[in-house]
mmCIF file of C-alpha atoms and ligand atoms in Angstrom:
data_model
loop_
_atom_site.group_PDB
_atom_site.id
_atom_site.type_symbol
_atom_site.label_atom_id
_atom_site.label_comp_id
_atom_site.label_asym_id
_atom_site.label_seq_id
_atom_site.Cartn_x
_atom_site.Cartn_y
_atom_site.Cartn_z
ATOM 1 C CA UNK A 297 0.019 -0.001 -0.460
ATOM 2 C CA UNK A 298 1.080 2.833 -0.833
ATOM 3 C CA UNK A 299 2.424 5.718 1.376
ATOM 4 C CA UNK A 300 2.265 9.225 1.679
ATOM 5 C CA UNK A 301 4.066 12.280 4.002
ATOM 6 C CA UNK A 302 3.424 15.194 2.879
ATOM 7 C CA UNK A 303 5.143 18.942 4.284
ATOM 8 C CA UNK A 304 5.789 17.192 7.781
ATOM 9 C CA UNK A 305 7.613 19.460 10.284
ATOM 10 C CA UNK A 306 8.377 17.136 13.379
ATOM 11 C CA UNK A 307 10.349 19.810 16.543
ATOM 12 C CA UNK A 308 12.576 18.664 19.675
ATOM 13 C CA UNK A 309 12.166 21.711 22.032
ATOM 14 C CA UNK A 310 13.914 24.506 19.630
ATOM 15 C CA UNK A 311 14.832 22.024 17.412
ATOM 16 C CA UNK A 312 14.179 20.388 14.308
ATOM 17 C CA UNK A 313 13.904 16.651 14.048
ATOM 18 C CA UNK A 314 12.213 16.856 10.477
ATOM 19 C CA UNK A 315 11.456 20.439 8.552
ATOM 20 C CA UNK A 316 9.592 20.148 6.104
ATOM 21 C CA UNK A 317 9.551 17.074 4.903
ATOM 22 C CA UNK A 318 7.008 15.517 1.824
ATOM 23 C CA UNK A 319 8.094 11.623 0.036
ATOM 24 C CA UNK A 320 5.905 9.014 -1.450
ATOM 25 C CA UNK A 321 6.463 5.642 -1.477
ATOM 26 C CA UNK A 322 4.700 3.809 -4.616
ATOM 27 C CA UNK A 323 3.284 0.407 -2.982
ATOM 28 C CA UNK A 324 4.875 -2.355 -3.184
ATOM 29 C CA UNK A 325 8.840 -0.547 -3.362
ATOM 30 C CA UNK A 326 11.670 -1.150 -1.099
ATOM 31 C CA UNK A 327 12.147 2.105 0.612
ATOM 32 C CA UNK A 328 15.400 3.034 1.568
ATOM 33 C CA UNK A 329 15.966 6.433 4.713
ATOM 34 C CA UNK A 330 19.336 6.771 4.018
ATOM 35 C CA UNK A 331 21.379 8.883 6.052
ATOM 36 C CA UNK A 332 24.102 9.972 8.385
ATOM 37 C CA UNK A 333 22.848 9.662 12.331
ATOM 38 C CA UNK A 334 20.243 12.298 13.805
ATOM 39 C CA UNK A 335 19.013 13.044 9.830
ATOM 40 C CA UNK A 336 16.043 12.813 11.222
ATOM 41 C CA UNK A 337 15.833 8.531 9.511
ATOM 42 C CA UNK A 338 14.169 6.790 12.845
ATOM 43 C CA UNK A 339 11.909 10.001 13.186
ATOM 44 C CA UNK A 340 10.503 10.130 10.094
ATOM 45 C CA UNK A 341 9.841 6.199 10.121
ATOM 46 C CA UNK A 342 7.744 6.528 14.272
ATOM 47 C CA UNK A 343 5.915 9.680 12.356
ATOM 48 C CA UNK A 344 4.907 7.114 9.876
ATOM 49 C CA UNK A 345 4.280 4.457 12.339
ATOM 50 C CA UNK A 346 2.371 7.301 14.765
ATOM 51 C CA UNK A 347 5.345 6.769 17.361
ATOM 52 C CA UNK A 348 5.608 10.058 17.108
ATOM 53 C CA UNK A 349 3.247 12.514 15.839
ATOM 54 C CA UNK A 350 4.510 15.901 13.744
ATOM 55 C CA UNK A 351 4.170 19.302 15.227
ATOM 56 C CA UNK A 352 2.575 19.788 11.026
ATOM 57 C CA UNK A 353 1.631 17.761 7.760
ATOM 58 C CA UNK A 354 -0.467 14.840 6.656
ATOM 59 C CA UNK A 355 1.150 11.228 6.841
ATOM 60 C CA UNK A 356 -1.577 9.410 4.380
ATOM 61 C CA UNK A 357 -1.723 4.930 3.967
ATOM 62 C CA UNK A 358 -3.564 4.274 0.426
ATOM 63 C CA UNK A 359 -5.812 7.116 0.026
ATOM 64 C CA UNK A 360 -6.599 7.282 3.191
ATOM 65 C CA UNK A 361 -5.120 10.205 6.597
ATOM 66 C CA UNK A 362 -3.694 8.009 8.931
ATOM 67 C CA UNK A 363 -1.285 11.624 10.796
ATOM 68 C CA UNK A 364 -3.499 11.129 14.329
ATOM 69 C CA UNK A 365 -5.226 7.741 13.527
ATOM 70 C CA UNK A 366 -4.157 4.681 16.840
ATOM 71 C CA UNK A 367 -0.567 2.347 15.729
ATOM 72 C CA UNK A 368 -2.925 -0.561 16.041
ATOM 73 C CA UNK A 369 -5.202 1.145 13.376
ATOM 74 C CA UNK A 370 -2.151 1.776 10.867
ATOM 75 C CA UNK A 371 -0.923 -2.171 10.151
ATOM 76 C CA UNK A 372 1.533 -1.455 9.992
ATOM 77 C CA UNK A 373 4.583 -3.504 10.768
ATOM 78 C CA UNK A 374 7.573 -2.525 13.013
ATOM 79 C CA UNK A 375 11.295 -4.494 13.317
ATOM 80 C CA UNK A 376 14.004 -2.592 15.445
ATOM 81 C CA UNK A 377 17.720 -2.833 15.258
ATOM 82 C CA UNK A 378 17.607 -3.860 19.072
ATOM 83 C CA UNK A 379 15.630 -7.539 18.017
ATOM 84 C CA UNK A 380 13.556 -6.382 21.063
ATOM 85 C CA UNK A 381 12.008 -10.086 21.435
ATOM 86 C CA UNK A 382 10.171 -11.616 24.201
ATOM 87 C CA UNK A 383 13.233 -13.334 25.648
ATOM 88 C CA UNK A 384 10.959 -16.268 27.396
ATOM 89 C CA UNK A 385 9.071 -17.877 24.829
ATOM 90 C CA UNK A 386 10.472 -19.832 22.046
ATOM 91 C CA UNK A 387 10.943 -18.745 17.739
ATOM 92 C CA UNK A 388 6.985 -19.674 17.386
ATOM 93 C CA UNK A 389 5.635 -18.085 20.003
ATOM 94 C CA UNK A 390 7.335 -14.821 19.381
ATOM 95 C CA UNK A 391 6.408 -15.207 15.479
ATOM 96 C CA UNK A 392 2.878 -16.071 17.303
ATOM 97 C CA UNK A 393 2.800 -13.028 19.717
ATOM 98 C CA UNK A 394 -0.024 -10.517 17.050
ATOM 99 C CA UNK A 395 -1.892 -13.216 15.760
ATOM 100 C CA UNK A 396 -3.123 -14.599 20.467
ATOM 101 C CA UNK A 397 -4.119 -11.220 20.864
ATOM 102 C CA UNK A 398 -6.032 -10.660 18.436
ATOM 103 C CA UNK A 399 -7.534 -13.974 18.979
ATOM 104 C CA UNK A 400 -7.305 -15.265 15.971
ATOM 105 C CA UNK A 401 -8.468 -19.480 16.266
ATOM 106 C CA UNK A 402 -5.449 -21.711 17.067
ATOM 107 C CA UNK A 403 -5.267 -23.539 13.465
ATOM 108 C CA UNK A 404 -5.288 -20.897 11.614
ATOM 109 C CA UNK A 405 -2.533 -19.275 13.773
ATOM 110 C CA UNK A 406 -0.695 -22.543 13.989
ATOM 111 C CA UNK A 407 -0.557 -22.416 9.967
ATOM 112 C CA UNK A 408 0.637 -19.289 9.715
ATOM 113 C CA UNK A 409 3.616 -19.044 12.076
ATOM 114 C CA UNK A 410 4.341 -22.574 9.745
ATOM 115 C CA UNK A 411 3.751 -21.164 6.525
ATOM 116 C CA UNK A 412 6.659 -17.886 8.488
ATOM 117 C CA UNK A 413 9.153 -19.931 9.692
ATOM 118 C CA UNK A 414 9.369 -21.712 5.877
ATOM 119 C CA UNK A 415 9.467 -17.904 4.540
ATOM 120 C CA UNK A 416 13.195 -16.993 6.870
ATOM 121 C CA UNK A 417 13.847 -20.572 7.078
ATOM 122 C CA UNK A 418 13.967 -20.461 10.891
ATOM 123 C CA UNK A 419 11.648 -24.167 10.381
ATOM 124 C CA UNK A 420 13.945 -26.859 12.372
ATOM 125 C CA UNK A 421 14.672 -24.309 15.606
ATOM 126 C CA UNK A 422 11.030 -23.030 15.368
ATOM 127 C CA UNK A 423 10.431 -24.464 19.310
ATOM 128 C CA UNK A 424 14.257 -22.682 20.771
ATOM 129 C CA UNK A 425 14.540 -20.126 23.008
ATOM 130 C CA UNK A 426 15.642 -16.089 21.867
ATOM 131 C CA UNK A 427 19.020 -16.803 23.717
ATOM 132 C CA UNK A 428 19.714 -19.203 21.705
ATOM 133 C CA UNK A 429 20.041 -17.948 18.517
ATOM 134 C CA UNK A 430 22.596 -16.292 16.497
ATOM 135 C CA UNK A 431 22.061 -12.873 15.883
ATOM 136 C CA UNK A 432 20.838 -13.143 11.775
ATOM 137 C CA UNK A 433 18.088 -15.719 13.627
ATOM 138 C CA UNK A 434 16.958 -13.871 16.240
ATOM 139 C CA UNK A 435 17.045 -11.368 13.207
ATOM 140 C CA UNK A 436 14.636 -13.524 11.424
ATOM 141 C CA UNK A 437 12.948 -14.304 14.288
ATOM 142 C CA UNK A 438 11.979 -10.118 14.775
ATOM 143 C CA UNK A 439 10.920 -10.193 11.026
ATOM 144 C CA UNK A 440 8.569 -13.245 10.198
ATOM 145 C CA UNK A 441 7.133 -11.952 13.860
ATOM 146 C CA UNK A 442 6.256 -7.721 12.061
ATOM 147 C CA UNK A 443 5.088 -9.827 9.074
ATOM 148 C CA UNK A 444 2.968 -12.097 10.936
ATOM 149 C CA UNK A 445 -0.630 -10.284 11.179
ATOM 150 C CA UNK A 446 -0.161 -9.630 7.460
ATOM 151 C CA UNK A 447 -0.036 -5.339 7.331
ATOM 152 C CA UNK A 448 -0.375 -3.554 5.081
ATOM 153 C CA UNK A 449 3.584 -2.194 5.392
ATOM 154 C CA UNK A 450 6.639 -2.644 6.804
ATOM 155 C CA UNK A 451 9.005 -0.777 8.502
ATOM 156 C CA UNK A 452 12.834 -1.391 9.536
ATOM 157 C CA UNK A 453 14.811 0.714 12.157
ATOM 158 C CA UNK A 454 18.584 -0.231 10.544
ATOM 159 C CA UNK A 455 17.349 -3.742 10.415
ATOM 160 C CA UNK A 456 21.267 -5.517 10.686
ATOM 161 C CA UNK A 457 22.499 -2.897 12.663
ATOM 162 C CA UNK A 458 23.999 -4.742 15.209
ATOM 163 C CA UNK A 459 25.105 -7.445 13.206
ATOM 164 C CA UNK A 460 28.432 -8.067 11.801
ATOM 165 C CA UNK A 461 29.891 -7.323 8.550
ATOM 166 C CA UNK A 462 29.467 -10.792 7.034
ATOM 167 C CA UNK A 463 26.235 -11.266 8.377
ATOM 168 C CA UNK A 464 25.054 -7.967 7.187
ATOM 169 C CA UNK A 465 25.868 -8.873 3.985
ATOM 170 C CA UNK A 466 23.251 -12.445 3.505
ATOM 171 C CA UNK A 467 20.618 -10.484 5.228
ATOM 172 C CA UNK A 468 20.080 -8.587 2.575
ATOM 173 C CA UNK A 469 20.895 -10.584 0.302
ATOM 174 C CA UNK A 470 17.872 -11.674 2.065
ATOM 175 C CA UNK A 471 15.001 -9.280 2.670
ATOM 176 C CA UNK A 472 16.031 -8.578 -1.054
ATOM 177 C CA UNK A 473 14.533 -12.271 -2.220
ATOM 178 C CA UNK A 474 11.469 -11.393 0.717
ATOM 179 C CA UNK A 475 10.731 -8.905 -0.169
ATOM 180 C CA UNK A 476 10.620 -10.313 -3.657
ATOM 181 C CA UNK A 477 8.183 -12.876 -3.106
ATOM 182 C CA UNK A 478 6.325 -10.789 -0.339
ATOM 183 C CA UNK A 479 5.898 -7.080 -2.433
ATOM 184 C CA UNK A 480 4.810 -6.027 0.376
ATOM 185 C CA UNK A 481 5.462 -1.756 1.091
ATOM 186 C CA UNK A 482 8.251 -2.362 3.346
ATOM 187 C CA UNK A 483 11.156 1.261 4.369
ATOM 188 C CA UNK A 484 13.969 0.028 6.067
ATOM 189 C CA UNK A 485 16.544 2.714 7.847
ATOM 190 C CA UNK A 486 20.916 2.676 7.585
ATOM 191 C CA UNK A 487 23.882 4.653 7.714
ATOM 192 C CA UNK A 488 24.982 2.084 5.565
ATOM 193 C CA UNK A 489 25.168 3.364 1.560
ATOM 194 C CA UNK A 490 26.351 0.402 0.368
ATOM 195 C CA UNK A 491 23.842 -1.426 2.462
ATOM 196 C CA UNK A 492 20.531 0.977 0.931
ATOM 197 C CA UNK A 493 22.527 0.222 -2.482
ATOM 198 C CA UNK A 494 22.760 -2.632 -3.014
ATOM 199 C CA UNK A 495 18.454 -3.062 -1.441
ATOM 200 C CA UNK A 496 16.328 -0.016 -2.189
ATOM 201 C CA UNK A 497 14.047 -0.180 -5.100
ATOM 202 C CA UNK A 498 14.254 3.722 -4.325
ATOM 203 C CA UNK A 499 16.978 5.943 -1.513
ATOM 204 C CA UNK A 500 15.527 9.041 0.225
ATOM 205 C CA UNK A 501 19.235 10.786 1.230
ATOM 206 C CA UNK A 502 18.201 12.589 4.650
ATOM 207 C CA UNK A 503 20.428 15.013 6.168
ATOM 208 C CA UNK A 504 19.664 17.261 9.007
ATOM 209 C CA UNK A 505 15.672 16.689 8.785
ATOM 210 C CA UNK A 506 15.590 17.808 4.686
ATOM 211 C CA UNK A 507 15.248 15.183 1.955
ATOM 212 C CA UNK A 508 18.049 15.930 -0.377
ATOM 213 C CA UNK A 509 17.670 13.513 -3.029
ATOM 214 C CA UNK A 510 15.634 10.567 -4.099
ATOM 215 C CA UNK A 511 16.063 8.546 -6.813
ATOM 216 C CA UNK A 512 16.827 5.088 -7.929
ATOM 217 C CA UNK A 513 20.305 4.090 -6.574
ATOM 218 C CA UNK A 514 21.942 4.510 -9.698
ATOM 219 C CA UNK A 515 20.700 7.630 -10.010
ATOM 220 C CA UNK A 516 21.109 8.989 -6.516
ATOM 221 C CA UNK A 517 25.311 7.785 -7.188
ATOM 222 C CA UNK A 518 25.559 8.678 -10.716
ATOM 223 C CA UNK A 519 23.609 12.818 -10.425
ATOM 224 C CA UNK A 520 23.876 12.954 -6.776
ATOM 225 C CA UNK A 521 21.981 16.193 -5.897
ATOM 226 C CA UNK A 522 24.315 18.647 -3.727
ATOM 227 C CA UNK A 523 27.889 17.860 -2.650
ATOM 228 C CA UNK A 524 26.036 16.191 0.166
ATOM 229 C CA UNK A 525 25.497 12.955 -1.534
ATOM 230 C CA UNK A 526 27.693 12.596 -3.596
ATOM 231 C CA UNK A 527 30.211 12.459 0.009
ATOM 232 C CA UNK A 528 27.577 10.572 2.010
ATOM 233 C CA UNK A 529 27.742 7.925 -0.699
ATOM 234 C CA UNK A 530 31.468 7.056 -1.123
ATOM 235 C CA UNK A 531 33.212 10.871 -1.421
ATOM 236 C CA UNK A 532 35.370 11.167 -3.788
ATOM 237 C CA UNK A 533 37.787 12.993 -4.928
ATOM 238 C CA UNK A 534 37.016 17.569 -4.602
ATOM 239 C CA UNK A 535 38.445 19.286 -7.037
ATOM 240 C CA UNK A 536 38.256 23.511 -5.909
ATOM 241 C CA UNK A 537 37.674 26.105 -8.599
ATOM 242 C CA UNK A 538 35.256 28.336 -10.358
ATOM 243 C CA UNK A 539 31.792 28.383 -12.869
ATOM 244 C CA UNK A 540 30.502 31.091 -15.350
ATOM 245 C CA UNK A 541 28.081 30.826 -17.171
ATOM 246 C CA UNK A 542 28.519 27.327 -18.545
ATOM 247 C CA UNK A 543 31.887 25.746 -17.891
ATOM 248 C CA UNK A 544 33.602 25.297 -14.800
ATOM 249 C CA UNK A 545 37.973 25.888 -14.743
ATOM 250 C CA UNK A 546 39.251 24.175 -12.283
ATOM 251 C CA UNK A 547 43.283 24.844 -12.314
ATOM 252 C CA UNK A 548 43.499 23.535 -15.696
ATOM 253 C CA UNK A 549 41.056 21.420 -15.793
ATOM 254 C CA UNK A 550 37.787 22.903 -17.864
ATOM 255 C CA UNK A 551 34.731 21.073 -17.347
ATOM 256 C CA UNK A 552 31.096 21.811 -19.099
ATOM 257 C CA UNK A 553 28.730 23.201 -15.507
ATOM 258 C CA UNK A 554 24.849 23.207 -16.880
ATOM 259 C CA UNK A 555 23.217 24.245 -13.996
ATOM 260 C CA UNK A 556 22.069 27.071 -12.354
ATOM 261 C CA UNK A 557 24.227 30.657 -10.847
ATOM 262 C CA UNK A 558 27.812 31.758 -11.673
ATOM 263 C CA UNK A 559 30.838 31.524 -8.421
ATOM 264 C CA UNK A 560 33.082 29.321 -5.847
ATOM 265 C CA UNK A 561 32.321 26.008 -6.737
ATOM 266 C CA UNK A 562 34.138 22.271 -6.579
ATOM 267 C CA UNK A 563 34.253 19.247 -9.201
ATOM 268 C CA UNK A 564 33.314 15.848 -6.769
ATOM 269 C CA UNK A 565 35.290 13.389 -8.655
ATOM 270 C CA UNK A 566 35.680 9.999 -8.036
ATOM 271 C CA UNK A 567 38.852 7.705 -7.936
ATOM 272 C CA UNK A 568 37.707 4.707 -10.041
ATOM 273 C CA UNK A 569 35.986 8.358 -12.534
ATOM 274 C CA UNK A 570 40.158 9.359 -12.507
ATOM 275 C CA UNK A 571 41.671 7.492 -15.333
ATOM 276 C CA UNK A 572 45.544 7.355 -15.516
ATOM 277 C CA UNK A 573 47.684 6.984 -17.752
ATOM 278 C CA UNK A 574 51.780 7.607 -19.216
ATOM 279 C CA UNK A 575 50.448 9.661 -22.241
ATOM 280 C CA UNK A 576 49.964 14.084 -21.352
ATOM 281 C CA UNK A 577 46.398 14.345 -23.559
ATOM 282 C CA UNK A 578 44.032 17.784 -23.794
ATOM 283 C CA UNK A 579 41.725 18.739 -20.510
ATOM 284 C CA UNK A 580 44.031 16.088 -17.951
ATOM 285 C CA UNK A 581 45.939 16.764 -14.315
ATOM 286 C CA UNK A 582 49.749 16.190 -14.537
ATOM 287 C CA UNK A 583 50.266 14.686 -11.653
ATOM 288 C CA UNK A 584 52.415 13.302 -9.049
ATOM 289 C CA UNK A 585 52.350 9.030 -8.032
ATOM 290 C CA UNK A 586 52.994 9.848 -3.907
ATOM 291 C CA UNK A 587 51.331 6.168 -3.306
ATOM 292 C CA UNK A 588 51.075 3.013 -4.063
ATOM 293 C CA UNK A 589 48.327 0.327 -2.432
ATOM 294 C CA UNK A 590 46.748 -3.272 -4.368
ATOM 295 C CA UNK A 591 43.652 -4.126 -2.208
ATOM 296 C CA UNK A 592 41.874 -7.100 -4.108
ATOM 297 C CA UNK A 593 41.966 -6.470 -7.922
ATOM 298 C CA UNK A 594 42.499 -2.632 -7.500
ATOM 299 C CA UNK A 595 44.556 -0.695 -6.382
ATOM 300 C CA UNK A 596 44.499 2.330 -4.913
ATOM 301 C CA UNK A 597 47.216 5.298 -6.608
ATOM 302 C CA UNK A 598 47.629 8.961 -4.162
ATOM 303 C CA UNK A 599 48.777 11.020 -6.396
ATOM 304 C CA UNK A 600 49.751 14.752 -6.378
ATOM 305 C CA UNK A 601 49.252 17.249 -8.433
ATOM 306 C CA UNK A 602 50.150 21.094 -7.687
ATOM 307 C CA UNK A 603 47.123 22.971 -7.655
ATOM 308 C CA UNK A 604 45.021 19.883 -5.940
ATOM 309 C CA UNK A 605 47.011 18.672 -3.002
ATOM 310 C CA UNK A 606 46.516 14.728 -3.205
ATOM 311 C CA UNK A 607 43.522 13.035 -5.499
ATOM 312 C CA UNK A 608 43.037 9.123 -5.120
ATOM 313 C CA UNK A 609 42.772 7.054 -8.134
ATOM 314 C CA UNK A 610 41.403 4.202 -8.718
ATOM 315 C CA UNK A 611 41.799 1.338 -10.590
ATOM 316 C CA UNK A 612 41.899 -1.761 -11.483
ATOM 317 C CA UNK A 613 45.437 -3.730 -10.736
ATOM 318 C CA UNK A 614 46.013 -5.478 -14.012
ATOM 319 C CA UNK A 615 45.305 -1.273 -15.609
ATOM 320 C CA UNK A 616 48.576 0.168 -13.044
ATOM 321 C CA UNK A 617 50.248 -2.856 -14.071
ATOM 322 C CA UNK A 618 50.145 -2.255 -17.498
ATOM 323 C CA UNK A 619 51.077 0.895 -16.342
ATOM 324 C CA UNK A 620 53.985 0.083 -14.690
ATOM 325 C CA UNK A 621 54.083 3.357 -12.877
ATOM 326 C CA UNK A 622 55.456 3.850 -9.445
ATOM 327 C CA UNK A 623 56.183 5.676 -6.663
ATOM 328 C CA UNK A 624 58.233 9.174 -7.822
ATOM 329 C CA UNK A 625 56.562 8.573 -11.160
ATOM 330 C CA UNK A 626 54.866 11.887 -13.494
ATOM 331 C CA UNK A 627 50.979 10.994 -15.071
ATOM 332 C CA UNK A 628 48.337 12.310 -16.764
ATOM 333 C CA UNK A 629 44.997 11.568 -14.767
ATOM 334 C CA UNK A 630 41.649 12.375 -16.871
ATOM 335 C CA UNK A 631 38.519 13.471 -15.519
ATOM 336 C CA UNK A 632 36.176 11.111 -16.802
ATOM 337 C CA UNK A 633 32.542 12.563 -15.140
ATOM 338 C CA UNK A 634 32.558 14.976 -12.212
ATOM 339 C CA UNK A 635 29.512 16.255 -9.708
ATOM 340 C CA UNK A 636 29.953 19.853 -10.196
ATOM 341 C CA UNK A 637 29.076 21.785 -7.411
ATOM 342 C CA UNK A 638 28.779 26.128 -6.350
ATOM 343 C CA UNK A 639 30.054 26.753 -2.181
ATOM 344 C CA UNK A 640 27.083 28.505 -2.035
ATOM 345 C CA UNK A 641 23.766 26.634 -4.705
ATOM 346 C CA UNK A 642 21.086 28.987 -4.449
ATOM 347 C CA UNK A 643 18.056 27.001 -3.294
ATOM 348 C CA UNK A 644 17.436 24.633 -5.202
ATOM 349 C CA UNK A 645 13.401 24.691 -6.442
ATOM 350 C CA UNK A 646 12.923 21.071 -7.663
ATOM 351 C CA UNK A 647 13.479 20.283 -4.670
ATOM 352 C CA UNK A 648 9.980 21.095 -1.744
HETATM 353 P P1 LIG B 792 18.970 9.157 12.468
HETATM 354 O O1 LIG B 792 18.022 8.019 12.847
HETATM 355 O O2 LIG B 792 19.131 9.602 11.708
HETATM 356 O O3 LIG B 792 19.843 8.283 13.652
HETATM 357 P P2 LIG B 792 16.996 10.737 14.707
HETATM 358 O O4 LIG B 792 15.527 10.850 14.067
HETATM 359 O O5 LIG B 792 17.120 9.035 15.493
HETATM 360 O O6 LIG B 792 17.888 10.166 13.588
HETATM 361 O O7 LIG B 792 16.906 12.242 15.454
HETATM 362 C C1 LIG B 792 16.953 13.109 14.585
HETATM 363 C C2 LIG B 792 17.493 13.990 14.728
HETATM 364 O O8 LIG B 792 16.024 14.055 16.345
HETATM 365 C C3 LIG B 792 19.057 14.002 16.008
HETATM 366 O O9 LIG B 792 19.029 14.548 16.910
HETATM 367 C C4 LIG B 792 17.977 13.160 17.579
HETATM 368 O O10 LIG B 792 18.923 13.742 18.905
HETATM 369 C C5 LIG B 792 16.839 14.134 17.672
HETATM 370 N N1 LIG B 792 15.468 13.209 18.754
HETATM 371 C C6 LIG B 792 15.122 12.797 18.330
HETATM 372 N N2 LIG B 792 14.260 11.620 18.971
HETATM 373 C C7 LIG B 792 13.908 12.730 20.084
HETATM 374 C C8 LIG B 792 12.933 12.778 21.479
HETATM 375 N N3 LIG B 792 12.420 12.377 21.834
HETATM 376 N N4 LIG B 792 13.422 14.000 22.110
HETATM 377 C C9 LIG B 792 14.899 14.801 21.510
HETATM 378 N N5 LIG B 792 15.285 15.127 20.660
HETATM 379 C C10 LIG B 792 15.414 13.387 19.588
HETATM 380 MG MG1 LIG B 793 17.847 5.958 14.016
#
């Protein structure tokens, strides 16, 4: 079911955790709320769930306004980071909990629990207690418990945040598959850009209680809307310069400028968008190799440029071997693609 939030402002005292946030989540999508700690992700999720009431704005589920509806009336499933399971109940009893309190017939509950145990691949562990499970298994129980009453939407707050890297990666794939099976409208909070890029249909990037960008993973990665988005999504080299008219100069480099306004600007260039070579070409930077790190199949080369200082270039190790460049060598770096932003951006009319 579609979720829509309009002009949500949520203040705690003087402080606005959400400042005029509007967002629409299409039915059946898996959407990530991505942003640094304190950007308002949990608050937005809690406003949708009915755990917080905003000072201004409205929330809709499908066509119904639910801004002031009770938590129970919303029919929302919730999964928290800290796998809040009932420690004295077995896995099956935990999953059945939401159905038992709704006074459903025992046979129906049993059938539903069995189905969900299968879905989250825990059929063999039905009679275990939470304390006898791994972190990843506990989170799967929490998810099955949230799904049991057949919620209209599923909200997950950093569901894998407390797990180690390998289990996290497994659960990501698993959540994506589960979503592909169930197609339940889902919103999950994460501060991990890789997790959002890998799992979500759509990413909402938040900073300081405001939406910076909404788009598919490739859109936000390839066409970041602001300096904040590119820095948060993996970072980039920064070239300082100036834009005027339809172009910008960044030291010896000239780049096209399609935005509005003139003035001091920065060009952001990701490590793998800089190409390393030996022969001078037009529109290139003359650099010195300062350091080479080989990490698996990738080489990370730190180069030095007189105007721009240290730049990091990432390329396949095989390519570096072909170039046969070592520390102290002179080389040429060319920019494949860059994102240019004014230091003092004009107010963006595209964002409401
Ligand atoms: P995130 O989930 O992105 O880390 P939150 O939504 O939890 O961020 O919090 C956003 C901001 O609102 C933070 O600065 C946080 O300290 C503040 N905040 C959240 N909940 C409360 C509260 N109940 N009382 C006061 N401040 C709060
Ligand atoms: Mg949070």
